Coordinates of C-alpha atoms in Angstrom, one line a residue:
P233 CA 0.0 0.4 -0.3
K234 CA 3.4 2.5 0.5
H235 CA 4.1 2.3 -2.8
M236 CA 0.1 2.9 -4.4
T237 CA -1.6 5.8 -5.4
G238 CA -4.9 6.7 -6.3
I239 CA -5.0 8.4 -10.0
Y240 CA -8.3 12.0 -9.9
N241 CA -10.5 10.8 -12.8
P242 CA -8.0 9.5 -15.8
L243 CA -8.7 10.0 -18.9
D244 CA -6.5 8.4 -21.5
T245 CA -5.4 11.5 -23.7
S246 CA -4.2 9.8 -26.6
K247 CA -8.1 8.7 -27.6
F248 CA -8.8 12.2 -28.0
S249 CA -5.8 13.2 -30.5
S250 CA -7.8 12.8 -33.9
G251 CA -12.2 12.9 -34.9
T252 CA -13.7 13.0 -38.6
P253 CA -16.1 16.3 -38.5
L254 CA -19.9 14.9 -38.2
G255 CA -22.0 15.3 -40.9
C256 CA -23.8 17.6 -39.6
V257 CA -21.4 20.0 -40.6
D258 CA -19.6 18.4 -43.5
H259 CA -21.4 21.5 -45.5
L260 CA -20.6 24.1 -44.0
E261 CA -17.6 26.1 -45.4
E262 CA -14.0 25.6 -43.1
E263 CA -14.5 29.5 -42.3
T264 CA -17.4 28.9 -40.4
P265 CA -16.7 29.2 -36.2
V266 CA -18.8 26.5 -34.6
I267 CA -19.4 26.7 -31.0
G268 CA -20.4 23.4 -29.4
K269 CA -22.2 21.8 -26.0
I270 CA -22.5 18.1 -25.7
G271 CA -24.1 16.7 -22.6
R272 CA -27.2 14.0 -21.4
P273 CA -30.3 15.0 -22.6
V274 CA -31.6 16.2 -18.7
S275 CA -32.5 20.1 -18.0
E276 CA -30.2 19.1 -15.2
K277 CA -27.2 19.2 -16.7
W278 CA -28.0 22.2 -19.3
G279 CA -27.6 25.6 -18.7
K280 CA -29.3 28.1 -20.6
L281 CA -26.5 30.7 -20.2
T282 CA -24.7 28.4 -23.2
I283 CA -28.1 29.8 -25.7
R284 CA -28.4 33.4 -24.2
A285 CA -25.1 33.9 -24.8
F286 CA -24.7 32.1 -28.3
A287 CA -27.4 34.5 -28.8
E288 CA -24.4 37.5 -28.0
V289 CA -21.9 35.9 -30.3
Q290 CA -24.9 36.3 -33.1
K291 CA -24.5 40.1 -32.5
A292 CA -21.1 40.1 -33.5
R293 CA -20.3 36.6 -35.3
P294 CA -23.0 35.9 -37.3
D295 CA -21.7 33.0 -39.2
T296 CA -21.2 31.3 -36.2
K297 CA -23.5 28.2 -35.7
L298 CA -23.7 26.5 -32.2
L299 CA -24.0 22.8 -32.7
L300 CA -25.8 20.8 -29.7
V301 CA -25.5 17.1 -29.1
G302 CA -27.9 15.9 -26.8
A303 CA -29.9 19.5 -26.2
P304 CA -33.3 18.7 -23.9
E305 CA -36.7 20.3 -24.8
K306 CA -36.0 23.4 -22.3
I307 CA -32.8 24.9 -24.6
K308 CA -34.4 24.5 -28.4
K309 CA -37.4 26.4 -26.7
E310 CA -34.6 28.8 -25.1
A311 CA -33.0 29.1 -28.6
R312 CA -36.5 29.5 -30.2
S313 CA -37.8 32.5 -27.7
L314 CA -34.0 34.3 -28.1
G315 CA -34.5 34.0 -32.2
C316 CA -31.1 32.1 -32.6
D317 CA -32.6 28.8 -33.8
D318 CA -31.8 28.9 -37.3
Q319 CA -27.8 28.9 -36.6
V320 CA -28.4 26.1 -34.2
I321 CA -27.1 22.4 -35.3
Y322 CA -29.1 20.0 -33.4
R323 CA -27.9 15.7 -32.9
D324 CA -29.3 13.4 -30.8
T325 CA -26.4 12.0 -28.1
L326 CA -24.4 10.4 -29.3
P327 CA -21.8 6.4 -29.7
P328 CA -18.6 7.3 -27.9
D329 CA -16.7 6.2 -30.4
K330 CA -19.0 9.4 -32.3
V331 CA -17.4 11.4 -29.3
N332 CA -14.1 12.2 -30.7
D333 CA -16.2 13.5 -34.0
F334 CA -17.8 16.2 -32.2
Y335 CA -14.6 17.4 -31.1
A336 CA -13.0 17.7 -35.1
S337 CA -16.4 19.6 -35.4
I338 CA -16.6 22.7 -33.2
D339 CA -14.0 25.4 -32.8
A340 CA -14.8 26.2 -28.9
L341 CA -16.3 24.3 -26.2
A342 CA -19.7 26.5 -24.4
H343 CA -20.0 23.9 -21.7
T344 CA -23.1 25.6 -19.2
S345 CA -24.4 22.7 -16.3
A346 CA -27.8 24.2 -14.4
I347 CA -25.6 21.6 -11.7
G348 CA -22.2 22.8 -12.1
E349 CA -19.8 19.4 -13.0
S350 CA -18.8 17.0 -9.9
F351 CA -15.4 16.4 -12.4
G352 CA -16.3 17.6 -16.3
Y353 CA -15.6 14.8 -17.9
V354 CA -16.8 16.6 -21.4
I355 CA -14.3 19.9 -20.1
A356 CA -11.4 17.2 -20.1
E357 CA -12.3 15.5 -23.3
A358 CA -12.8 18.9 -25.0
M359 CA -9.0 20.5 -23.9
A360 CA -7.2 16.7 -24.7
S361 CA -9.1 17.5 -28.2
G362 CA -7.7 21.3 -27.9
V363 CA -10.6 22.3 -28.6
P364 CA -10.5 25.5 -26.1
V365 CA -13.4 26.2 -23.0
V366 CA -15.4 28.6 -21.9
V367 CA -17.9 28.3 -18.7
D368 CA -19.2 29.2 -16.4
S369 CA -18.9 28.7 -11.9
T370 CA -21.3 27.1 -9.9
P371 CA -20.6 28.1 -6.3
M372 CA -22.9 26.3 -4.7
R373 CA -23.5 23.0 -6.5
D374 CA -20.3 21.0 -8.2
N375 CA -18.0 23.4 -9.4
A376 CA -15.2 21.3 -10.5
Q377 CA -15.4 22.9 -13.9
I378 CA -13.4 25.6 -12.0
E379 CA -11.0 23.4 -11.8
L380 CA -10.2 22.2 -14.6
V381 CA -10.3 25.4 -16.5
R382 CA -7.1 28.7 -15.6
H383 CA -9.1 31.4 -16.6
G384 CA -7.2 33.5 -19.5
E385 CA -5.1 30.7 -19.5
T386 CA -6.6 26.7 -20.3
G387 CA -10.2 28.5 -21.5
Y388 CA -12.0 31.0 -19.5
I389 CA -14.3 30.8 -16.6
A390 CA -18.0 33.9 -17.1
N391 CA -21.2 33.7 -15.4
S392 CA -23.1 36.7 -17.1
A393 CA -24.8 35.6 -21.2
S394 CA -22.5 38.9 -21.8
G395 CA -18.5 37.9 -20.1
F396 CA -19.8 34.6 -21.7
S397 CA -20.1 35.9 -24.7
E398 CA -17.2 37.5 -25.0
A399 CA -15.1 34.8 -24.1
L400 CA -16.1 32.9 -27.1
I401 CA -15.3 35.9 -29.9
R402 CA -12.2 35.9 -27.7
L403 CA -11.4 32.7 -28.8
L404 CA -12.8 32.6 -32.2
G405 CA -10.9 35.9 -33.7
T406 CA -12.8 38.3 -35.3
S407 CA -14.7 37.9 -39.0
S408 CA -12.3 39.7 -40.4
D409 CA -9.6 36.9 -39.1
T410 CA -11.7 34.7 -40.5
Y411 CA -10.6 32.6 -37.0
S412 CA -10.9 28.9 -37.2
T413 CA -8.9 26.2 -35.3
K414 CA -10.3 23.4 -37.5
A415 CA -8.4 25.0 -40.7
R416 CA -5.5 25.4 -38.3
E417 CA -3.0 23.0 -36.3
R418 CA -4.2 22.9 -32.6
T419 CA -2.1 23.3 -30.5

């Protein structure tokens, strides 16, 4: 026992080094910025902040798309109410062997959860795939997402729609930059 140690939620990072973009983004131009969120289709795992921030991103970057995998009806309803539903691509949940393809399809992960994260595998997987992340802090709930993200270094932490959208826009660059991490080598 004195030579043993525990590994805190191990993640095999070699599994997240490649993927093929999902068919739902194949028709998009290479320069089209894609923000993504993936989760189980239960309301607790989805915060409305992602949709509200995306509506703000649309004002600065109307060419941006939002790819939502596993979104529950409350999130779809929020997108319709904010008038950005036509810029959202919805996908049902993915089998585990297709999750890498989700990360290969997006330029940034916008991760919010009404109940926070006890660890945040989605966040760790995105980072292992070279995808930058924006998360919110949920101090009165599970809040492991802020243990994974070092603000300004490995991603951003933002708690308002305006702060969240500013972080996403910063990651995507301006439309004149035609910045797309899919079009460049991820570091």
